XYZ file of C-alpha atoms in Angstrom:
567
model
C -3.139 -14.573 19.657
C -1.567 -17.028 17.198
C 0.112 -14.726 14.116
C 0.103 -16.891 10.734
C 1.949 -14.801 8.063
C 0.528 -13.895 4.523
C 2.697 -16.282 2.387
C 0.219 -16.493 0.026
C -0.228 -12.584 -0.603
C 3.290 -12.348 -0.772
C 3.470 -14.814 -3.194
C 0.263 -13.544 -5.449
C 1.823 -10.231 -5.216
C 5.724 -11.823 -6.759
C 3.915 -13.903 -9.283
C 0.882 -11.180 -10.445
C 1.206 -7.904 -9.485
C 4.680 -6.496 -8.757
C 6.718 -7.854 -11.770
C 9.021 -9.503 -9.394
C 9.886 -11.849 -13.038
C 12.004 -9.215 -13.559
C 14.024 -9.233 -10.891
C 14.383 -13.121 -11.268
C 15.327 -13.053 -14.398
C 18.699 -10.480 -14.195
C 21.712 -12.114 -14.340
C 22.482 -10.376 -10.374
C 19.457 -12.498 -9.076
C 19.479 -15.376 -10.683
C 19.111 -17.564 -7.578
C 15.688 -16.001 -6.817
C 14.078 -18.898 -8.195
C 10.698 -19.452 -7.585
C 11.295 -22.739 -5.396
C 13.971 -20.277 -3.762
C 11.796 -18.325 -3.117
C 9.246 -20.557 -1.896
C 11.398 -21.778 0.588
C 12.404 -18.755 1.774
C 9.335 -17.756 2.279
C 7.787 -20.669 4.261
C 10.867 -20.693 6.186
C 10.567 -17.581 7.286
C 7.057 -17.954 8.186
C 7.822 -20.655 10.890
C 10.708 -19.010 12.462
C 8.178 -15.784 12.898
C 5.069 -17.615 14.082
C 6.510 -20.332 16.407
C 9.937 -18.399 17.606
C 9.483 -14.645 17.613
C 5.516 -14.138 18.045
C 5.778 -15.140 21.611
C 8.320 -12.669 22.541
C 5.551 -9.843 21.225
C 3.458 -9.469 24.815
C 7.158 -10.366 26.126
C 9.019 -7.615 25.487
C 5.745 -5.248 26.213
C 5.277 -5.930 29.974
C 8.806 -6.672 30.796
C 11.381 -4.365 29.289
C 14.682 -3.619 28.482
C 16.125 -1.930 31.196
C 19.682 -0.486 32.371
C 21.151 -2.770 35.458
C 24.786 -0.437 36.606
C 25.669 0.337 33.298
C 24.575 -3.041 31.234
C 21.203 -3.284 29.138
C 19.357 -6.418 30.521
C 16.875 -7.099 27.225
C 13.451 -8.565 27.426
C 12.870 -12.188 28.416
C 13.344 -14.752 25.440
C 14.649 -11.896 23.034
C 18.243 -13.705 23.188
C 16.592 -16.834 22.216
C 14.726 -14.801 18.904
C 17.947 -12.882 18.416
C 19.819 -15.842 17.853
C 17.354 -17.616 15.371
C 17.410 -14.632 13.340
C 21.024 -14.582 13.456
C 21.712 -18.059 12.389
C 18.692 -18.099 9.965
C 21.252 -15.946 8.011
C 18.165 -13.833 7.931
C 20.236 -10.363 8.956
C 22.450 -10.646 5.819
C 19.504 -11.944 3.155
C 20.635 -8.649 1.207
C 24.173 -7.875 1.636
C 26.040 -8.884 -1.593
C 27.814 -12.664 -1.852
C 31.180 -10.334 -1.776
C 30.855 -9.422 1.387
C 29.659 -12.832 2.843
C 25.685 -11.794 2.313
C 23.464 -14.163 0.586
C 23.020 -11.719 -2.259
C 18.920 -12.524 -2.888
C 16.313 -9.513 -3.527
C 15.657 -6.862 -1.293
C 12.129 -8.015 -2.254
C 12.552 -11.101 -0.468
C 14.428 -9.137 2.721
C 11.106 -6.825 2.609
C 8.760 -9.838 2.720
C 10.608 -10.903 5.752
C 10.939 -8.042 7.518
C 7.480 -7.407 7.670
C 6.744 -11.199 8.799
C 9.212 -10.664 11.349
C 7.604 -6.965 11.945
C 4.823 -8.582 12.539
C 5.725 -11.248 15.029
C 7.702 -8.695 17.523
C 8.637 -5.393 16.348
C 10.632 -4.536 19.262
C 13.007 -7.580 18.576
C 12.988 -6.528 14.577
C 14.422 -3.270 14.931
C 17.835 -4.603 15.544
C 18.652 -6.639 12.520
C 16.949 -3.817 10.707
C 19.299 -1.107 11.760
C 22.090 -3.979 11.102
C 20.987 -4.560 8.148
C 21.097 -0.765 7.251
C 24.548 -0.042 8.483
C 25.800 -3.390 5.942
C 24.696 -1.438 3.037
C 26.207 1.877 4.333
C 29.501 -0.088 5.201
C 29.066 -1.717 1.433
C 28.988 1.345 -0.174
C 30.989 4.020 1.338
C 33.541 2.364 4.237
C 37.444 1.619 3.337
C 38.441 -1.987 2.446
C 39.734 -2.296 6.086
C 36.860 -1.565 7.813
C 34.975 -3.660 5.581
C 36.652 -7.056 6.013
C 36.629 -6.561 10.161
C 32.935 -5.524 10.268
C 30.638 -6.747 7.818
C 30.989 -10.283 8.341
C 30.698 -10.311 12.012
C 27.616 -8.134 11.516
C 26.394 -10.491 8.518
C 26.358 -13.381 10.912
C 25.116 -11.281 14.202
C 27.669 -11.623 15.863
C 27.854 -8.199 16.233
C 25.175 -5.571 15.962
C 24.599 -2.131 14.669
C 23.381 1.075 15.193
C 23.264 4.880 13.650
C 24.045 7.745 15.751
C 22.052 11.009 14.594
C 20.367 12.833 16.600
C 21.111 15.138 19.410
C 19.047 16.875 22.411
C 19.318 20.128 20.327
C 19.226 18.472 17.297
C 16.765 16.898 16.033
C 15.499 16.596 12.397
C 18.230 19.560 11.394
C 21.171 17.166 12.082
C 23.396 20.320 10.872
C 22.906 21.381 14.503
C 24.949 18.809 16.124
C 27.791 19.367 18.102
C 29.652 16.152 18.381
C 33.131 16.663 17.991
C 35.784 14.168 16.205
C 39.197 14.927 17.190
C 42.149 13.693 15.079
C 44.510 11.289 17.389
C 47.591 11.289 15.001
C 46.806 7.552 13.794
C 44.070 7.468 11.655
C 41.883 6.883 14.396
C 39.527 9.757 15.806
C 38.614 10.600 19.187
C 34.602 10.585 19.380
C 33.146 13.484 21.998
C 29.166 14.413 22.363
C 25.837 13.051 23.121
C 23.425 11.280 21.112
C 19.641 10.352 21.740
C 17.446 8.023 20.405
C 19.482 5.388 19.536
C 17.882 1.853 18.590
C 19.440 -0.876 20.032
C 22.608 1.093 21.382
C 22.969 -2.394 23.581
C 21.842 -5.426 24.267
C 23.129 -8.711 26.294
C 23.205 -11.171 23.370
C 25.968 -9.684 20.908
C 29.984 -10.014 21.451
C 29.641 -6.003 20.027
C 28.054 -3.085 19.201
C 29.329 -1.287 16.377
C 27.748 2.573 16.476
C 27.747 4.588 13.369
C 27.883 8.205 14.664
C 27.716 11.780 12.729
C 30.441 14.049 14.207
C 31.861 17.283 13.092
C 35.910 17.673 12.611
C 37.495 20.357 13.477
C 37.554 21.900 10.019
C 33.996 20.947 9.451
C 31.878 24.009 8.246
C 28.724 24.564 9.935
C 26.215 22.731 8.736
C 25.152 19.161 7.441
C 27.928 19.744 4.451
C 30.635 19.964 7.725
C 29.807 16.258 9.114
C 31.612 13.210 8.914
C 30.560 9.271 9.580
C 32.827 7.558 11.939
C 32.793 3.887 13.529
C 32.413 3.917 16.948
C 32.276 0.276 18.355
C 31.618 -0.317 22.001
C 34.908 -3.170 22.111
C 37.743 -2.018 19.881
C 38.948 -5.141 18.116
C 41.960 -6.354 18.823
C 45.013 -7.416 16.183
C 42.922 -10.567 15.628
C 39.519 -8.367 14.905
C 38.068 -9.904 18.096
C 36.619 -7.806 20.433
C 38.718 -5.973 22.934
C 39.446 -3.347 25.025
C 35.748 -0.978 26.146
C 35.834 1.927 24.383
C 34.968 5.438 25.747
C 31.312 5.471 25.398
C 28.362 4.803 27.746
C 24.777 3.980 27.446
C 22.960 6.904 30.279
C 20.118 5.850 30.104
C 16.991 4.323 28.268
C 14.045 5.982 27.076
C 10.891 5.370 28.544
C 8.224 4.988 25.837
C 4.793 5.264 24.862
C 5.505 1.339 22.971
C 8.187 -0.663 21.618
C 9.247 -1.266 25.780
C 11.168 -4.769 24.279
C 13.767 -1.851 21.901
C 16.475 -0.310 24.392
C 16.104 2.896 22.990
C 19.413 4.802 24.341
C 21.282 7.873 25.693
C 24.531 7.820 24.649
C 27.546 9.131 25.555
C 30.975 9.372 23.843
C 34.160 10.755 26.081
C 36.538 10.712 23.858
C 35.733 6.890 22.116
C 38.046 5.726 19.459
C 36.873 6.241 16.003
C 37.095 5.550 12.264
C 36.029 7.512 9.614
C 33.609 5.913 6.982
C 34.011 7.374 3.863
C 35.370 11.038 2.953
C 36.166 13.299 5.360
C 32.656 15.815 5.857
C 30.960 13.316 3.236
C 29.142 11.928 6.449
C 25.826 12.703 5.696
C 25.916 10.751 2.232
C 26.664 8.188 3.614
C 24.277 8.496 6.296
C 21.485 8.410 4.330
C 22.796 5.128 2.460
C 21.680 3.627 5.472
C 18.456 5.657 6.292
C 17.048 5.139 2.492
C 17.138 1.221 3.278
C 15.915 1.780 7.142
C 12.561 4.084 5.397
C 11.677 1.328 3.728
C 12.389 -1.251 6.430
C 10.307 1.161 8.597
C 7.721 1.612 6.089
C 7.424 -2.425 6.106
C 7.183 -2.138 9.842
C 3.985 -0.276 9.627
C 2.196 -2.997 6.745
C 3.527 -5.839 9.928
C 1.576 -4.123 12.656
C -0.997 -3.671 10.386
C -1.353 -7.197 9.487
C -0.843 -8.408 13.161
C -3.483 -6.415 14.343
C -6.108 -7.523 11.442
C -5.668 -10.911 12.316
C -6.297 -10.319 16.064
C -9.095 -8.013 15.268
C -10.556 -10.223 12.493
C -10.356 -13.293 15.248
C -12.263 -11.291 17.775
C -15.068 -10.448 15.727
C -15.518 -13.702 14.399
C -15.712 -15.568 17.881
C -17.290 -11.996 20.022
C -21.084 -12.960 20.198
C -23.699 -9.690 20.817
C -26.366 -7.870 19.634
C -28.693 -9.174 17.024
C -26.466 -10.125 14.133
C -28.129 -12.254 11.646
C -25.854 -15.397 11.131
C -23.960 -16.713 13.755
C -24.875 -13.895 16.026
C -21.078 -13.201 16.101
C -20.081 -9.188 15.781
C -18.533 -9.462 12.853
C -22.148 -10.018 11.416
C -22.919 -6.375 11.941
C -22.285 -4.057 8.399
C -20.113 -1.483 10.347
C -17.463 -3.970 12.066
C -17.971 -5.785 8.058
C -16.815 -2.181 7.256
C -14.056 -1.558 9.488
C -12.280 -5.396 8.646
C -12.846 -4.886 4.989
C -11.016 -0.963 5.094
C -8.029 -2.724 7.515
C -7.714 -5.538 5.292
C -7.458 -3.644 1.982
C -5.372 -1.063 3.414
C -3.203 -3.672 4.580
C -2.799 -5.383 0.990
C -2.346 -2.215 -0.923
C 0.595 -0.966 1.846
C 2.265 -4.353 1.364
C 1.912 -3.773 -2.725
C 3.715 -0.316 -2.780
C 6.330 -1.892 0.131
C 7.073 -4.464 -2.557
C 7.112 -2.461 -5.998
C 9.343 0.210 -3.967
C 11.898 -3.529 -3.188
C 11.675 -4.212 -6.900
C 12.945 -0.610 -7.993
C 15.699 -0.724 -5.670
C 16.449 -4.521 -7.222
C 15.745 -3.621 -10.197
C 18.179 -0.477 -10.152
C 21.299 -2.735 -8.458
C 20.681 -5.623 -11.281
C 20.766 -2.873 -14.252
C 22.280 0.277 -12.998
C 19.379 2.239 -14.884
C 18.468 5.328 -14.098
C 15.049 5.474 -14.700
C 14.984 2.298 -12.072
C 16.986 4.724 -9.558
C 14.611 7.540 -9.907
C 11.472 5.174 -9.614
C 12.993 3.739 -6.232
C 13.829 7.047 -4.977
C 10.203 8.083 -5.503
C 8.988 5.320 -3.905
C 10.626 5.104 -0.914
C 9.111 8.580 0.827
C 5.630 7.107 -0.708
C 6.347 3.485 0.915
C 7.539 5.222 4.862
C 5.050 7.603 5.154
C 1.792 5.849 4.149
C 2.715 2.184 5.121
C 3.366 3.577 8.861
C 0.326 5.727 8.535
C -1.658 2.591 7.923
C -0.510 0.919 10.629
C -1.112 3.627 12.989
C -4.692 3.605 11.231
C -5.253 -0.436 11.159
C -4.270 -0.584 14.739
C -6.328 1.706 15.690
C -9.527 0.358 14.264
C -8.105 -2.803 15.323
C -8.481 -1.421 19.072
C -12.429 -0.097 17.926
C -12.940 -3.387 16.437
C -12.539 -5.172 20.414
C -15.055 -2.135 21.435
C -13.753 -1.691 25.363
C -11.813 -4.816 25.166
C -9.426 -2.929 23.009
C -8.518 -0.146 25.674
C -7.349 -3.369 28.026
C -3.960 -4.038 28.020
C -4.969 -7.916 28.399
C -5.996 -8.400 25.073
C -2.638 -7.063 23.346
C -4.998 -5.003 20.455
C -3.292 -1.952 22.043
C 0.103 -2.693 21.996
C -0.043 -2.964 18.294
C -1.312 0.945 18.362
C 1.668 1.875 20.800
C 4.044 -0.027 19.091
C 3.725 0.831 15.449
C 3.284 4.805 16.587
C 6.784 5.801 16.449
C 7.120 4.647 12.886
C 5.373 7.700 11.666
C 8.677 9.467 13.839
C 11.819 8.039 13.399
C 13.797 7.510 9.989
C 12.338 11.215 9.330
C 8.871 12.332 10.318
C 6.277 11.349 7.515
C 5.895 15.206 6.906
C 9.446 15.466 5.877
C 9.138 12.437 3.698
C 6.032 14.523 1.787
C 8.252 17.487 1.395
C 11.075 15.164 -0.043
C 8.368 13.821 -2.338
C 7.180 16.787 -3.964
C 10.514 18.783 -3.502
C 13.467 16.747 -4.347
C 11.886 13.870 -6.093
C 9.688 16.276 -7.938
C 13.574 17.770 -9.553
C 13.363 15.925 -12.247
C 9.860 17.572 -13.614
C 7.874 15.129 -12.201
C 9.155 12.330 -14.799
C 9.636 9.519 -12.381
C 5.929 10.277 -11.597
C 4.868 10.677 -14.603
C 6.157 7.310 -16.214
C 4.431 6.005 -12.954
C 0.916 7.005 -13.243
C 1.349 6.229 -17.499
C 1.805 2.300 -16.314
C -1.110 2.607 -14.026
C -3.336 4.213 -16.510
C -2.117 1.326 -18.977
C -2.944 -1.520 -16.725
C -6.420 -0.015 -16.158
C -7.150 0.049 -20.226
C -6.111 -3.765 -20.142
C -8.456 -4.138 -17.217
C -11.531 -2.360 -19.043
C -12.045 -5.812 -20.499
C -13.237 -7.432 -18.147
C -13.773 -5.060 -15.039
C -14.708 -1.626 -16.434
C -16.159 0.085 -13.700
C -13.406 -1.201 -11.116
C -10.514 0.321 -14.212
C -12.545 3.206 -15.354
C -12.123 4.535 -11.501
C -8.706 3.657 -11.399
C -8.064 5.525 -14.591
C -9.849 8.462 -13.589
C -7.789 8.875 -10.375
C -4.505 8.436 -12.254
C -5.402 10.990 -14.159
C -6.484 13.603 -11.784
C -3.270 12.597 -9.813
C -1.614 13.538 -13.276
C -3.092 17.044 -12.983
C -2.211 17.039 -9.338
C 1.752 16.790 -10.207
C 1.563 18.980 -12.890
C 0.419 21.802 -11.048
C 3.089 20.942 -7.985
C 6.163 20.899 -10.745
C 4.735 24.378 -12.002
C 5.027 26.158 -8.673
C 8.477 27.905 -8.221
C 7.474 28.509 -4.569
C 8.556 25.476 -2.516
C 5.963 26.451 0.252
C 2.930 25.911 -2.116
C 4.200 22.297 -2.793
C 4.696 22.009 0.876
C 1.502 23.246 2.156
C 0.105 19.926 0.274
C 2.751 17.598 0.676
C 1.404 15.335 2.973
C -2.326 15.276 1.135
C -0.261 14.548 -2.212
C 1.682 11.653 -0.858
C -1.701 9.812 0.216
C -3.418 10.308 -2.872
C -0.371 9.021 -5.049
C -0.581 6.130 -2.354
C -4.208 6.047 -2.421
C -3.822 5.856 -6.140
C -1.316 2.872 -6.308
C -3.087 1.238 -4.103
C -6.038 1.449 -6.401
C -3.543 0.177 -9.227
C -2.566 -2.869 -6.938
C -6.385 -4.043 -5.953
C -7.157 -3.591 -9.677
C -4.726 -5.973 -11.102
C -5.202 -8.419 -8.392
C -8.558 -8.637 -8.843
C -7.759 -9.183 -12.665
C -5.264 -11.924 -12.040
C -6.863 -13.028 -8.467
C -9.819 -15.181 -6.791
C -13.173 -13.595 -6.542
C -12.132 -13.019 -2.976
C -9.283 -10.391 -3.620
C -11.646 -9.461 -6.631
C -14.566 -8.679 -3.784
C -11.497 -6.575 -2.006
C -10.625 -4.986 -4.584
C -14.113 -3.607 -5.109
C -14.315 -2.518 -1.326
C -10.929 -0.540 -1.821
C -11.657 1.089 -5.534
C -15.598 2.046 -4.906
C -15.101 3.051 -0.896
C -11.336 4.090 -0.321
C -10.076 5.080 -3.939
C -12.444 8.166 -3.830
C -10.410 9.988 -0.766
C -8.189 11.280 -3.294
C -10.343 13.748 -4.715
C -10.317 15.853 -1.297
C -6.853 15.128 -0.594
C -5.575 16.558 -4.031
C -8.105 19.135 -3.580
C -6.241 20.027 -0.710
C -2.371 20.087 -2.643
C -3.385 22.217 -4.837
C -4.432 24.517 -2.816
C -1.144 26.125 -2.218
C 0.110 27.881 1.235
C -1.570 31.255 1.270
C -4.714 30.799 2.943
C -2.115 28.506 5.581
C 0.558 30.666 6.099
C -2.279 33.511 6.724
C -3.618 32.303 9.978
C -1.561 34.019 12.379
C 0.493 32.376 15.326
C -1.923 34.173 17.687
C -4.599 32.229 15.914
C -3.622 28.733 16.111
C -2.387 29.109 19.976
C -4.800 29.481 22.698
């Protein structure tokens, strides 16, 4: 069905709710006017609904596929490629010193998730491009930065990160890859990597892989790895591309969704390689690039989520049975009423904590404050974990919404639900993000947190005025979640913050998304102030159980017995 993107939510949410003012009025973003960012906006829009949202069922029944040794990519994906390339869509981040247009990673998140949205499978290249810019930006040499960055700026050339390994998975201190010096600054590549987005494709002049290897002084471990560039064409004198190098795509994954993405086997015998950034400083620089890709990903799930709304929402308004009063139409009937309502707000309160996690990271390049850093940092595990989880959840009450018609491929409501899947996988598994959250981004006593929940509890007094019952709740929850983090930064046994990681990230979530609804429904229509009621009175609650559950700690869990949990 026809997608139509949310301009105006994104728009509400920039003017009302996010304090994207603030990132408009640093001297860094000073072009992020608001006709800027108007335009950007609407522009955006069309390309997505009239360009890429036909490639969507596209890319599902015909995929990528591997033709003696060459990726063949879905029909029309060339054609969407290329308008996202010469949008100048890919390099809507990257600063103006680099060739990038230098605007808000707000605005980049708004359009990712439009484009998201529109064809996911086409979206995950310029978001892995976009991901290795910013790692280039921050960590590569001068050299490597004046071949690469433009070419991948303008799409010419796309790229990829290199992590994992059949033996290695999450602990990427397993890997084996080698990196052999050659004598002249280059490095020859050896190993095998798996799971690589976009590894190839049939509409680029290159393919410029980012890969993790070990040199031969490298200690065990993830302290031991290096980040090298490993393009497929070595550029020649005149930075075109040249000679193949010594790598090979072995095959492509077959998948649950996501058929349009080549997902890849790689294979590197010996491929020519530069190192990016300090020698066994590889996995800092790594996760330059995966910090931008969790939100990207994280935006990825709020797209599917909003794709498959609108195709659910559509269905139920046209899908005639039963007695429903009114127009007879299902969408008459309280518990479809229900299930829209829950996908809807769920939807609006993922894109919310998408776009105050953008404004952090904004916020934090345009001032260089710490307390910015710290709030982005918390955000991010917050904003990959519970987005994707949404979409996972939307799209699959998007599939119960159709009733049968859901579990036929014809209608496309399942795609969404295989599609958006992986999300909760790749870029680290959500229940890694959780243990990040209440680990590492709980190292600084909880006082990122903290300064969190004291704005939330401060925008529910203001709200008391005139919606008391709607800010009383919200207050309330803020305040249990206050207890809640508390009680995690007092344990000094990681495994009793663990046990309740991933129950503490969806309350915070459930919590901010309680914040979001709340203000909009202050500053909104009565129709976001109606949604905002659904969310606060119906969803809010949840986070009783779940913080229930994170305090409970791990020694009633770690007590049932291997022999009890397999059959």
């Amino acid at each position: 069905m026809p997608y139509r993107a949310p301009v105006s939510d994104f728009q509400f949410l920039m003017d009302h709710i996010i304090g994207f003012e603030q990132v408009a009025s640093t001297e860094h973003f000073a072009d992020a006017t608001p006709d800027m960012t108007q335009a950007i906006l609407g522009e955006a829009a069309k390309m997505c609904e009239e360009i890429l949202t036909p490639l969507n069922r596209a890319g599902d029944l015909h995929p990528a596929r591997l033709e003696n040794g060459i990726v063949c990519t879905s029909p029309g994906f060339a054609g969407g490629y290329d308008a996202i390339a010469t949008g100048g869509w890919i390099g809507m981040s990257a600063s103006k010193e680099v060739g990038g247009l230098g605007l808000p990673m707000t605005l980049t998140t708004s359009v990712n998730e439009m484009m998201s949205s529109a064809c996911l499978a086409l979206q995950l290249s310029p978001l892995m491009t976009q991901g290795q810019i910013e790692a280039l930006e921050h960590h590569a040499s001068d050299a490597i930065k004046e071949l690469y960055i433009p070419k991948l700026i303008s799409g010419e050339w796309n790229g990829t990160m290199n992590l994992t390994e059949p033996q290695a998975g999450s602990d990427v201190g397993a890997l084996r890859t080698k990196a052999e010096p050659n004598g002249d600054g280059t490095f020859a590549i050896t190993g095998q990597k798996i799971y690589i987005s976009w590894a190839d494709n049939d509409f680029t002049e290159n393919v410029c892989h980012l890969v993790l290897a070990r040199l031969p002084d490298g200690v065990p471990g993830t302290k031991g790895i290096s980040l090298f560039m490993v393009p497929k064409l070595i550029p020649d004198a005149d930075g075109n591309p040249g000679t193949k190098n010594d790598l090979r795509v072995v095959s492509l994954e077959h998948k649950m969704g996501l058929h349009g993405s080549p997902t890849a086997v790689m294979e590197y015998s010996g491929a020519t390689g530069w190192l990016v950034g300090h020698a066994h400083g590889g996995m800092a620089a790594m996760f330059t690039m995966m910090n931008n890709a969790r939100l990207g990903v994280g935006t990825q799930g709020v797209g599917i989520a909003e794709a498959a709304l609108q195709q659910a929402a559509a269905y139920a308004h046209d899908r005639k049975q039963g007695k429903a009063p009114g127009t007879g139409a299902i969408i008459e009937h309280a518990d479809v009423r229900r299930m829209l309502a829950s996908m809807k707000a769920d939807t609006y309160a993922a894109r919310a904590i998408t776009l105050m996690n953008a404004v952090a990271i904004d916020m934090a390049l345009a001032t260089g404050d710490a307390g910015w850093q710290a709030r982005a940092a918390f955000l991010t595990p917050i904003s990959k974990a519970f987005c994707t989880d949404v979409g996972c959840e939307v799209a699959g009450t998007g599939m119960q919404v159709h009733g049968g018609m859901g579990f036929i491929e014809e209608t496309g409501a399942a795609q969404y639900a295989r599609d958006v899947r992986v999300a909760t996988i790749y870029e680290g598994t959500n229940g890694i993000q959780a243990m990040d959250l209440v680990a590492r981004k709980l190292m600084d006593a909880g006082e990122a947190a903290f300064r969190i929940l004291e704005e939330i509890e401060q925008g529910a007094e203001a709200a008391k005025a005139t919606h008391p019952e709607l800010a009383e709740a919200v207050w309330q929850s803020a305040e249990s979640l206050r207890e809640a983090t508390e009680w995690l930064v007092a344990q000094d046994e990681l495994n009793d913050r663990f046990a309740g990681a991933v129950p503490y990230l969806r309350a915070f979530a459930r919590v901010l998304g309680g914040h979001a609804h709340l203000a909009s429904a202050v500053k909104g229509d009565a129709s976001r102030a109606r949604l905002a009621t659904f969310y606060i009175k119906r969803m809010l609650p949840e986070h009783v159980g779940l913080l229930a559950h994170a305090r409970e700690g791990a020694d009633d869990l770690m007590a049932i017995s291997t022999d009890d949990l397999v059959a």
